[in-house]
Coordinates of C-alpha atoms in Angstrom, one line a residue:
Chain C
M240 CA 0.1 0.4 0.2
S241 CA 1.5 3.5 -1.2
R242 CA 2.1 5.6 2.4
F243 CA 0.6 8.7 0.4
L244 CA -3.0 6.7 0.7
I245 CA -5.4 9.1 3.0
Q246 CA -7.5 7.2 5.6
R247 CA -10.8 8.4 6.5
P248 CA -10.2 10.2 9.8
L249 CA -12.0 9.9 13.4
P250 CA -14.8 11.6 14.7
H251 CA -13.9 14.9 16.0
G252 CA -13.2 14.1 19.6
G253 CA -12.6 10.6 18.6
R254 CA -15.7 8.8 18.9
L255 CA -19.3 9.4 17.4
V256 CA -21.6 11.0 19.8
E257 CA -25.2 8.8 19.2
R258 CA -27.8 9.9 21.9
V259 CA -31.2 8.0 20.2
V260 CA -33.3 5.7 21.9
T261 CA -34.8 3.7 19.4
D262 CA -36.6 1.7 21.8
K263 CA -40.3 2.9 22.2
E264 CA -40.8 1.5 25.5
A265 CA -37.3 2.4 27.3
A266 CA -38.2 5.7 25.7
K267 CA -41.5 5.8 27.6
K268 CA -40.0 4.6 31.0
M269 CA -37.3 7.2 30.6
I270 CA -39.7 10.1 30.8
K271 CA -42.3 8.8 32.8
G272 CA -43.5 11.1 35.7
C273 CA -41.3 14.2 33.9
P274 CA -42.0 17.4 33.5
S275 CA -42.4 18.5 29.9
Y276 CA -42.0 21.3 27.6
D277 CA -43.0 22.4 24.4
I278 CA -39.9 23.9 22.1
K279 CA -40.6 27.2 20.6
P280 CA -38.7 28.6 17.9
T281 CA -36.6 31.4 18.9
L282 CA -37.9 35.1 17.4
H283 CA -36.1 38.0 15.7
Y284 CA -35.9 40.0 18.8
E285 CA -37.5 42.9 17.4
T286 CA -39.7 41.5 14.7
G287 CA -41.1 38.4 16.2
V288 CA -40.2 36.8 12.9
P289 CA -38.7 33.1 13.7
V290 CA -35.1 32.9 13.2
R291 CA -33.8 29.5 14.9
N292 CA -35.3 26.2 16.1
V293 CA -33.6 24.5 18.8
Y294 CA -34.7 21.4 17.3
R295 CA -32.3 21.2 14.6
E296 CA -29.7 21.5 17.3
I297 CA -30.8 18.8 19.0
M298 CA -31.0 16.7 15.9
S299 CA -27.5 17.6 14.9
I300 CA -26.0 16.9 18.4
C301 CA -27.9 13.6 19.2
Y302 CA -26.9 12.1 15.8
G303 CA -23.6 13.0 16.3
F304 CA -23.2 15.8 13.5
F305 CA -21.6 18.1 15.9
S306 CA -19.6 15.5 17.8
P307 CA -17.9 15.4 20.6
V308 CA -20.7 18.0 21.8
E309 CA -23.5 16.2 23.7
G310 CA -25.9 19.0 24.8
S311 CA -27.0 22.3 26.0
M312 CA -23.9 24.0 27.4
K313 CA -22.8 25.2 30.4
Q314 CA -21.5 28.5 31.4
A315 CA -18.1 27.9 31.6
E316 CA -18.0 25.9 28.4
V317 CA -19.6 28.7 26.4
E318 CA -17.2 31.1 28.1
R319 CA -14.0 29.0 27.0
I320 CA -15.6 28.8 23.4
L321 CA -15.9 32.7 23.0
K322 CA -12.7 32.8 24.5
E323 CA -10.6 30.3 22.5
R324 CA -13.3 28.6 20.6
R325 CA -12.4 25.3 22.5
L326 CA -14.9 22.8 24.7
L327 CA -14.1 22.0 28.2
N328 CA -12.6 18.6 27.3
E329 CA -10.3 20.9 24.8
W330 CA -11.4 19.8 21.3
I331 CA -11.8 22.9 19.2
F332 CA -15.9 24.4 18.4
P333 CA -17.0 27.6 17.2
Y334 CA -20.0 28.4 18.5
P335 CA -22.2 28.3 22.0
L336 CA -25.0 25.9 21.8
V337 CA -28.0 26.4 24.5
F338 CA -31.2 25.3 25.4
D339 CA -32.6 28.9 26.6
I340 CA -36.0 29.5 27.7
S341 CA -37.7 32.8 29.4
E342 CA -38.3 33.7 33.0
E343 CA -41.9 32.8 32.7
D344 CA -41.3 29.5 31.4
Y345 CA -38.0 28.7 34.0
K346 CA -40.3 29.5 36.9
Q347 CA -43.5 27.7 35.7
L348 CA -41.5 24.4 35.1
G349 CA -39.8 24.7 38.4
V350 CA -37.0 22.4 37.3
G351 CA -33.2 22.6 38.1
P352 CA -29.9 20.7 38.2
G353 CA -30.7 16.7 38.7
D354 CA -34.2 17.1 36.8
R355 CA -34.9 15.1 33.8
L356 CA -37.0 17.6 31.0
V357 CA -39.1 15.8 28.1
L358 CA -38.9 18.2 25.2
N359 CA -42.0 18.3 22.9
L360 CA -41.7 19.2 19.3
K361 CA -45.2 19.2 17.2
G362 CA -47.0 18.2 20.6
K363 CA -45.4 14.9 20.8
P364 CA -42.5 14.0 23.0
F365 CA -39.1 14.2 21.0
A366 CA -36.3 14.6 23.3
I367 CA -34.8 14.8 27.1
L368 CA -32.9 17.5 28.4
D369 CA -30.9 16.1 31.7
I370 CA -30.6 19.4 33.6
E371 CA -27.0 20.0 35.0
E372 CA -27.2 23.8 35.6
V373 CA -29.1 26.6 35.2
W374 CA -27.4 29.8 33.8
R375 CA -28.5 33.2 32.7
I376 CA -27.4 35.3 29.7
D377 CA -27.6 38.6 31.1
N378 CA -26.4 40.4 27.9
P379 CA -27.5 39.0 24.8
E380 CA -26.3 41.6 22.7
E381 CA -22.8 41.6 24.3
L382 CA -22.9 37.6 23.7
A383 CA -23.8 38.3 20.2
H384 CA -21.0 40.3 19.4
L385 CA -18.6 37.8 21.6
T386 CA -19.4 35.1 19.0
F387 CA -18.6 36.6 15.8
G388 CA -16.0 39.5 16.9
T389 CA -15.7 42.6 15.9
P390 CA -13.1 44.4 13.6
E391 CA -10.9 45.5 16.8
R392 CA -10.5 42.3 18.4
N393 CA -10.3 40.3 15.1
P394 CA -8.6 42.4 12.8
E395 CA -7.4 39.4 10.5
V396 CA -10.5 39.1 9.3
V397 CA -13.6 41.2 10.5
R398 CA -14.2 44.2 8.4
E399 CA -17.5 45.8 10.0
P400 CA -19.4 45.7 13.1
F401 CA -22.0 42.9 13.2
N402 CA -25.4 44.2 13.7
K403 CA -28.9 43.3 13.1
K404 CA -28.4 42.8 9.7
H405 CA -26.6 39.8 10.2
P406 CA -28.9 37.0 10.7
G407 CA -26.3 34.9 12.8
W408 CA -25.5 38.0 15.3
V409 CA -29.3 38.1 15.5
I410 CA -29.9 34.5 16.4
Y411 CA -27.5 35.3 19.8
R412 CA -29.1 38.7 20.3
S413 CA -32.7 37.1 20.6
L414 CA -32.0 34.3 22.9
Q415 CA -34.2 34.0 25.6
P416 CA -32.3 34.7 29.4
V417 CA -32.2 31.3 31.2
V418 CA -29.9 28.5 30.0
L419 CA -30.5 24.7 31.1
A420 CA -27.6 23.1 30.2
G421 CA -27.2 19.5 30.1
K422 CA -27.1 16.3 27.8
Y423 CA -30.2 16.1 25.2
T424 CA -31.1 12.4 24.2
I425 CA -33.6 12.0 21.3
I426 CA -36.5 9.1 22.6
N427 CA -38.7 9.8 19.7
E428 CA -37.0 9.5 16.3
P429 CA -38.5 12.0 13.7
K430 CA -39.4 11.0 10.3
F431 CA -38.1 13.2 7.7
R432 CA -41.0 14.4 4.9
P433 CA -40.3 14.1 1.5
P434 CA -38.0 15.1 -0.2
F435 CA -35.5 15.4 2.6
D436 CA -36.1 11.7 4.0
R437 CA -33.6 10.4 1.1
F438 CA -31.0 12.9 2.1
W439 CA -30.8 12.0 5.4
Y440 CA -27.3 10.6 5.8
P441 CA -26.4 11.1 9.5
P442 CA -22.5 10.4 10.4
R443 CA -22.8 6.7 10.8
K444 CA -25.0 6.0 8.1
S445 CA -23.0 8.3 5.7
R446 CA -19.9 6.2 7.1
E447 CA -21.5 3.3 6.3
E448 CA -22.8 4.5 3.1
F449 CA -19.1 5.5 1.9
D450 CA -18.0 1.6 3.2
K451 CA -20.8 0.5 0.6
R452 CA -19.2 2.5 -2.3
G453 CA -15.9 1.7 -1.5
W454 CA -15.6 5.4 -0.9
R455 CA -11.9 6.1 0.8
T456 CA -11.5 9.9 0.2
V457 CA -14.7 11.8 0.1
I458 CA -14.6 15.8 -0.9
N459 CA -17.3 17.8 1.1
H460 CA -19.0 20.6 -0.7
Q461 CA -21.2 22.6 1.4
T462 CA -24.1 24.3 -0.2
R463 CA -27.4 26.4 0.7
N464 CA -28.0 26.9 -2.8
V465 CA -29.7 25.7 -6.1
P466 CA -26.1 24.7 -8.0
H467 CA -25.1 26.4 -11.2
V468 CA -22.3 25.2 -13.4
G469 CA -19.9 27.4 -11.6
H470 CA -20.8 25.0 -8.6
E471 CA -20.8 22.1 -10.5
F472 CA -17.0 22.4 -11.3
L473 CA -15.9 23.5 -8.1
M474 CA -17.1 19.9 -7.4
K475 CA -15.6 18.2 -9.9
C476 CA -12.6 20.3 -9.9
A477 CA -11.9 20.3 -6.2
A478 CA -12.1 16.4 -6.5
F479 CA -9.1 16.1 -8.5
T480 CA -7.2 16.8 -5.0
G481 CA -7.0 13.2 -3.0
D482 CA -4.3 11.3 -2.6
V483 CA -2.7 8.9 -5.7
E484 CA -5.9 9.6 -7.2
P485 CA -8.7 12.1 -7.5
C486 CA -11.4 11.8 -4.5
H487 CA -13.4 8.9 -4.8
G488 CA -16.7 10.6 -3.8
I489 CA -18.4 13.7 -3.4
L490 CA -20.2 14.8 -0.7
V491 CA -22.8 17.5 -1.2
N492 CA -24.2 18.3 2.5
A493 CA -27.1 20.9 2.4
V494 CA -27.6 23.0 5.4
I495 CA -31.4 22.9 6.1
G496 CA -32.6 25.6 8.6
V497 CA -34.5 28.9 8.8
K498 CA -34.4 30.7 5.7
R499 CA -34.3 34.1 4.3
R500 CA -36.3 35.6 2.1
G501 CA -35.0 35.2 -1.9
D502 CA -33.0 32.2 -0.9
Y503 CA -34.2 29.1 -3.0
P504 CA -36.4 27.3 -1.0
D505 CA -34.6 23.7 0.7
E506 CA -36.7 21.4 -1.8
A507 CA -35.3 22.4 -4.5
I508 CA -31.7 23.0 -3.3
V509 CA -31.8 19.1 -2.4
E510 CA -33.1 18.0 -5.7
G511 CA -31.1 20.6 -7.6
H512 CA -28.2 18.7 -6.6
E513 CA -29.9 15.2 -7.4
A514 CA -30.6 16.4 -10.6
V515 CA -26.8 17.2 -11.3
N516 CA -26.2 13.3 -11.0
K517 CA -29.6 12.2 -12.4
G518 CA -28.6 14.4 -15.1
G519 CA -25.0 12.4 -15.4
Y520 CA -23.2 15.9 -14.9
I521 CA -21.2 14.1 -12.0
K522 CA -22.1 10.3 -12.1
P523 CA -24.1 8.9 -9.4
E524 CA -21.6 6.4 -8.2
R525 CA -19.1 9.3 -7.1
H526 CA -22.1 11.8 -5.9
L527 CA -24.3 12.0 -2.9
P528 CA -26.3 14.9 -2.1
T529 CA -27.5 14.9 1.8
I530 CA -28.7 17.4 4.6
V531 CA -27.6 18.3 7.9
L532 CA -30.2 20.5 10.0
W533 CA -28.5 23.8 11.1
D534 CA -29.8 27.6 11.2
M535 CA -26.7 29.0 9.8
R536 CA -24.8 31.4 11.7
Y537 CA -23.0 32.9 8.7
G538 CA -20.2 33.2 10.6
N539 CA -17.7 32.7 7.5
P540 CA -14.6 31.5 9.4
L541 CA -16.6 30.1 12.4
E542 CA -18.8 28.6 10.3
S543 CA -16.4 27.1 8.1
L544 CA -15.1 25.4 11.7
L545 CA -17.9 23.8 12.4
H546 CA -18.7 22.4 8.4
G547 CA -14.9 20.6 9.2
I548 CA -16.5 19.3 12.4
I549 CA -19.5 18.2 10.8
R550 CA -17.9 16.9 7.4
Q551 CA -15.4 15.1 9.3
N552 CA -18.0 13.7 11.6
M553 CA -19.5 11.9 8.2
G554 CA -16.5 10.8 7.2
C555 CA -15.2 12.8 4.6
T556 CA -11.4 13.1 3.9
H557 CA -11.5 16.6 2.3
H558 CA -13.1 19.8 2.7
M559 CA -13.8 22.6 -0.5
F560 CA -13.7 25.8 0.7
G561 CA -14.2 29.0 -1.7
R562 CA -14.5 33.3 -1.9
D563 CA -17.1 34.2 0.9
H564 CA -17.8 30.7 2.6
A565 CA -21.0 30.6 4.8
A566 CA -20.8 34.6 4.6
V567 CA -23.7 36.9 4.2
G568 CA -23.0 40.9 3.5
E569 CA -19.3 42.1 3.8
Y570 CA -18.3 41.4 7.3
Y571 CA -15.9 39.4 7.0
D572 CA -12.9 39.6 4.3
K573 CA -13.9 37.5 1.1
W574 CA -11.1 35.0 2.1
A575 CA -11.3 34.6 5.7
T576 CA -12.1 31.1 5.8
Q577 CA -9.2 30.0 4.0
I578 CA -7.0 32.3 6.0
L579 CA -8.2 30.4 8.8
W580 CA -7.4 26.9 7.0
T581 CA -4.0 27.9 5.9
K582 CA -2.5 30.8 8.3
G583 CA -5.0 30.4 11.2
I584 CA -6.4 33.3 13.2
P585 CA -4.8 34.1 16.7
S586 CA -7.5 36.7 17.4
Y587 CA -10.2 33.5 17.7
G588 CA -7.7 31.2 18.9
F589 CA -5.7 29.6 16.3
P590 CA -2.4 30.4 16.0
A591 CA -2.1 27.8 13.6
P592 CA -4.6 26.3 11.0
P593 CA -7.4 24.3 13.0
T594 CA -5.8 21.2 11.6
D595 CA -2.3 22.1 13.3
V596 CA -3.5 23.3 16.4
P597 CA -3.7 20.5 19.5
Y598 CA -7.3 18.6 19.8
G599 CA -8.0 20.0 16.3
L600 CA -9.7 18.5 13.3
D601 CA -8.1 15.7 10.5
I602 CA -10.0 17.0 7.7
R603 CA -8.3 18.5 4.9
P604 CA -9.0 21.6 3.4
Q605 CA -9.2 22.4 -0.5
N606 CA -9.6 25.9 -1.0
M607 CA -10.5 27.0 -4.2
R608 CA -10.8 30.1 -6.1
E609 CA -13.7 30.5 -9.0
F610 CA -14.7 29.0 -12.3
S611 CA -16.6 31.2 -14.6
Y612 CA -17.5 31.4 -18.6
C613 CA -14.7 31.6 -21.1
P614 CA -15.5 33.3 -24.1
T615 CA -12.3 32.6 -25.7
C616 CA -11.5 28.9 -24.3
K617 CA -15.6 28.5 -24.9
E618 CA -16.0 26.3 -21.6
M619 CA -16.1 27.0 -17.9
A620 CA -12.2 28.1 -16.5
Y621 CA -10.7 28.3 -13.5
S622 CA -10.0 31.9 -12.3
E623 CA -6.0 31.0 -11.1
T624 CA -5.3 29.1 -14.5
C625 CA -7.3 30.6 -17.5
G626 CA -5.5 34.3 -19.1
H627 CA -8.3 35.3 -20.4
K628 CA -11.2 37.6 -19.5
R629 CA -14.3 35.7 -18.1
E630 CA -17.7 36.3 -17.3
K631 CA -18.5 36.2 -13.8
L632 CA -21.1 34.1 -12.8
S633 CA -23.4 34.4 -9.6
G634 CA -25.8 33.1 -7.8
S635 CA -27.5 36.6 -7.2
F636 CA -27.7 37.0 -10.9
L637 CA -29.5 33.8 -11.7
R638 CA -31.9 34.6 -8.9
G639 CA -32.9 37.6 -11.1
M640 CA -32.9 35.7 -14.7
V641 CA -35.1 32.9 -13.0
A642 CA -37.4 35.6 -11.4
E643 CA -37.9 37.2 -14.8
G644 CA -38.8 34.1 -16.0
V645 CA -36.0 33.7 -18.4
Q646 CA -34.2 30.2 -18.5
P647 CA -30.4 30.4 -18.0
P648 CA -28.5 29.3 -20.8
T649 CA -27.2 25.2 -20.4
I650 CA -23.8 26.5 -20.1
I651 CA -24.7 28.0 -16.7
M652 CA -27.8 26.2 -15.3
R653 CA -28.2 22.5 -16.2
P654 CA -31.6 22.2 -17.9
E655 CA -32.5 19.6 -15.2
V656 CA -31.7 21.9 -12.5
Y657 CA -34.0 24.4 -13.9
K658 CA -36.7 22.1 -13.9
V659 CA -36.5 21.4 -10.4
I660 CA -36.7 24.8 -9.4
V661 CA -39.5 25.4 -11.9
K662 CA -41.1 22.1 -10.1
W663 CA -41.2 23.7 -6.5
W664 CA -42.2 27.1 -8.2
K665 CA -45.3 25.8 -9.1
H666 CA -45.5 23.9 -6.1
F667 CA -45.2 27.0 -3.6
G668 CA -46.1 29.7 -6.3
Y669 CA -43.1 31.3 -6.0
P670 CA -39.6 30.4 -7.4
F671 CA -37.8 31.6 -3.9
C672 CA -38.6 32.0 -0.2
N673 CA -41.0 34.4 0.4
E674 CA -42.5 35.3 3.8
K675 CA -45.3 32.6 3.6
Y676 CA -43.0 29.8 2.9
V677 CA -40.3 31.0 5.5
V678 CA -43.0 31.2 8.1
N679 CA -44.9 27.8 6.9
K680 CA -41.4 26.3 7.1
E681 CA -41.1 27.3 10.6
K682 CA -44.5 26.0 11.6
E683 CA -44.3 22.9 9.7
L684 CA -40.5 22.3 10.0
E685 CA -38.8 19.0 8.3
V686 CA -40.2 16.4 10.0
D687 CA -43.2 14.6 11.9
L688 CA -43.1 12.7 14.9
E689 CA -45.4 9.5 15.6
D690 CA -47.0 9.1 19.0
L691 CA -44.7 7.3 21.4
Chain T
M933 CA -15.5 53.1 -4.2
G934 CA -16.5 50.4 -6.5
E935 CA -18.2 51.0 -10.0
Y936 CA -22.0 49.0 -9.9
F937 CA -24.3 48.5 -12.4
M938 CA -27.9 46.7 -13.1
V939 CA -28.2 44.1 -15.7
V940 CA -31.2 44.7 -18.1
L941 CA -32.0 40.7 -19.9
L942 CA -32.9 41.0 -23.4
D943 CA -35.7 38.4 -24.7
D944 CA -36.9 39.1 -28.3
H945 CA -40.0 40.8 -27.1
R946 CA -37.5 43.6 -25.5
M947 CA -35.0 43.6 -28.3
A948 CA -38.5 44.8 -30.7
K949 CA -38.7 48.0 -28.3
I950 CA -35.3 49.0 -28.0
R951 CA -34.7 48.8 -32.2
G952 CA -33.9 52.2 -33.3
T953 CA -33.1 53.9 -30.0
G954 CA -29.4 53.8 -30.4
L955 CA -29.1 51.2 -27.7
E956 CA -28.2 48.1 -30.0
E957 CA -24.7 49.0 -30.5
H958 CA -24.1 48.4 -26.6
I959 CA -26.0 45.1 -26.3
K960 CA -23.3 42.7 -24.7
Y961 CA -23.4 39.1 -25.2
M962 CA -22.7 36.3 -22.5
F963 CA -22.2 32.9 -22.6
G964 CA -21.0 32.1 -26.0
G965 CA -23.7 34.2 -27.3
E966 CA -26.6 32.7 -25.7
L967 CA -27.5 35.6 -23.5
R968 CA -28.4 39.3 -24.5
L969 CA -28.4 41.9 -22.1
L970 CA -27.5 46.0 -21.7
E971 CA -26.0 46.8 -18.4
V972 CA -27.1 50.3 -16.5
K973 CA -24.7 52.6 -14.8
V974 CA -25.1 52.7 -11.4
T975 CA -23.5 55.6 -8.6
E976 CA -22.2 54.3 -5.7
E977 CA -24.9 56.8 -4.1
L978 CA -27.7 55.2 -6.2
K979 CA -26.1 51.7 -4.8
D980 CA -27.1 52.7 -1.4
R981 CA -30.6 53.9 -2.1
I982 CA -31.6 50.9 -3.5
L983 CA -30.0 48.3 -0.9
Q984 CA -31.8 50.7 1.6
E985 CA -34.9 50.6 -0.2
F986 CA -35.1 46.9 -0.9
D987 CA -34.0 44.5 1.7
T988 CA -33.8 41.9 -0.8
A989 CA -31.3 43.6 -2.8
R990 CA -27.6 42.6 -2.7
V991 CA -24.5 43.3 -4.7
D992 CA -22.7 40.3 -6.3
S993 CA -19.1 39.4 -6.9
R994 CA -19.3 41.3 -10.1
G995 CA -20.5 44.7 -8.6
A996 CA -23.7 43.8 -10.5
I997 CA -26.9 44.9 -8.1
T998 CA -29.8 42.1 -7.9
D999 CA -32.1 40.7 -6.1
V1000 CA -34.5 43.7 -6.5
P1001 CA -38.4 43.0 -7.3
V1002 CA -39.4 41.8 -10.7
A1003 CA -41.2 45.5 -10.7
F1004 CA -38.2 47.2 -10.3
M1005 CA -36.4 45.3 -13.1
R1006 CA -39.3 45.9 -15.6
E1007 CA -39.7 49.4 -15.0
L1008 CA -35.9 49.7 -15.5
F1009 CA -36.1 48.7 -18.7
N1010 CA -39.2 50.7 -19.4
Q1011 CA -36.9 53.6 -18.6
V1012 CA -34.0 52.3 -20.7
V1013 CA -36.2 52.5 -23.7
E1014 CA -37.8 56.1 -22.5
K1015 CA -34.6 57.7 -21.8
K1016 CA -32.6 55.9 -24.8
S1017 CA -30.1 55.7 -22.1
L1018 CA -27.7 53.3 -19.8
G1019 CA -26.4 56.0 -17.5
P1020 CA -27.4 57.0 -13.9
E1021 CA -30.6 58.8 -14.6
V1022 CA -32.0 55.8 -15.6
V1023 CA -32.0 54.2 -12.0
E1024 CA -33.0 57.6 -10.8
A1025 CA -36.2 57.6 -12.6
V1026 CA -36.8 54.3 -11.3
L1027 CA -36.2 55.3 -7.7
E1028 CA -38.6 58.2 -8.5
K1029 CA -41.3 55.7 -9.0
V1030 CA -40.3 53.5 -5.6
D1031 CA -43.6 53.6 -4.2
E1032 CA -45.2 52.4 -7.0
I1033 CA -42.7 49.5 -7.5
K1034 CA -43.2 48.6 -3.7
K1035 CA -47.0 48.1 -4.0
A1036 CA -46.5 45.9 -7.1
A1037 CA -43.4 44.2 -5.4
E1038 CA -46.0 43.1 -2.4
K1039 CA -47.9 41.3 -4.8
E1040 CA -44.8 39.3 -6.2
S1041 CA -43.6 38.6 -3.0
E1042 CA -46.7 36.3 -2.6
Y1043 CA -46.9 35.0 -6.2
L1044 CA -45.2 34.8 -9.3
P1045 CA -46.2 32.6 -12.6
P1046 CA -44.1 30.2 -13.3
P1047 CA -42.8 29.6 -17.2
E1048 CA -44.3 26.8 -18.8
I1049 CA -42.0 24.2 -19.2
E1050 CA -41.6 20.4 -19.7
E1051 CA -41.6 19.0 -16.4
E1052 CA -40.1 15.5 -16.3

């Protein structure tokens, strides 16, 4: 065997967290006599619009996407994350994750450390939270600033102060004051509704799927967008990394969560990626679209850290990062993520890249620039190799074209992908997420639950 | 200070309307000639006004202002034809009708007719 062969990394923290009870009788016994609480969405602190649902975090924690995190964080853990981006067990992690409730709900519940709380979702028992500590967020605005940073404290990559136009900042600013900290366990497995059900590959299942397909090396493509041909070329060409041969598999992992108006519907995103392989542009044997539940924080380098953790846990050997990774607005340097993965960002606690610090990550970054159409080469060309003037592709430009009812040329969007957009456009009466979609989505969520 | 612009896509119907306006020579072709368009100049100040008026509006990596309501884009084309120009005065004229556009945009944020294409 060649010494250059790359092996699949262990999960972050050394083992997969799996906190899902599948035996209904055992689950019933576990919750007998316990107080219960109906999970509520986090509402925007000014507008009241849903900006987060903690159920998505509970799912991602209990199915191991966020390993080694096991629950809602204690105060000391949150403080350490804000200072050093590390958990109390030393492993790196970018964001505070908490189960927050109002003072009124806390009083009404009357629970404390040592109590088990049953968390209901859509009126059915869903998970339990074994409370170890109760603490308070005294100043959510300060928490939001500390979570993302400031131009003064993080001059390497933060360009503008975060504010209420940043959806991730708003999530932390909108948290309720009482945090119930402790481990979560899912006691009633939710069932994903179509089309999400066929894209659900939690880490154990994705690792088994990679084995089944003979994928030793797998590169992840992060998405929250319908793919255009520029994305497709990024996926295909980034996969030429690997070891002695290109990566065996391309994992597309779509972040499914609360939407912003103007985004594509999640249904179109996942089926759009599937259309790429159904159309043969990347053959299905090499391509697997999947989902993870998470309300995006849009933290660019910090978000990339979480993405690295999720995809390492899923079994990927490589992660592709492009320009403005998981970004919104101009808060961060366009290349902040690539700076983190090549040099580190000392002010965030990374004097070296996250792969080169103790208790760091093993997934390998594959930093990419851009693909766009070159009229001289008459093909999609890479910005770092093509010497001609190229026609830049942007998702926003494409959205405008779609909204005006103009089918994008095949060279920038595959007709199979466009058909998926139109399919869901007909279903929702709109090609993108509008207010109705956003509100309904947060009411219906992606899952249903059976009686326990 | 960047240079900003807005793209007006040209289908056959719109091509007929700009015939004789002198704008034909400014038509740009993209993606191997598969797409025809005009670019309308936008000043920094106008860019800021658009972003302020329409919360979905974004500036993309090329400096193009996108994600404004379809009603805005329709009026943009009307003003291009009326003014026979691609200068900033076109967007200025569009912004004079901002209330009208917002009213139309309210309806279009609930429903946009999908194109009739064959589904699989």
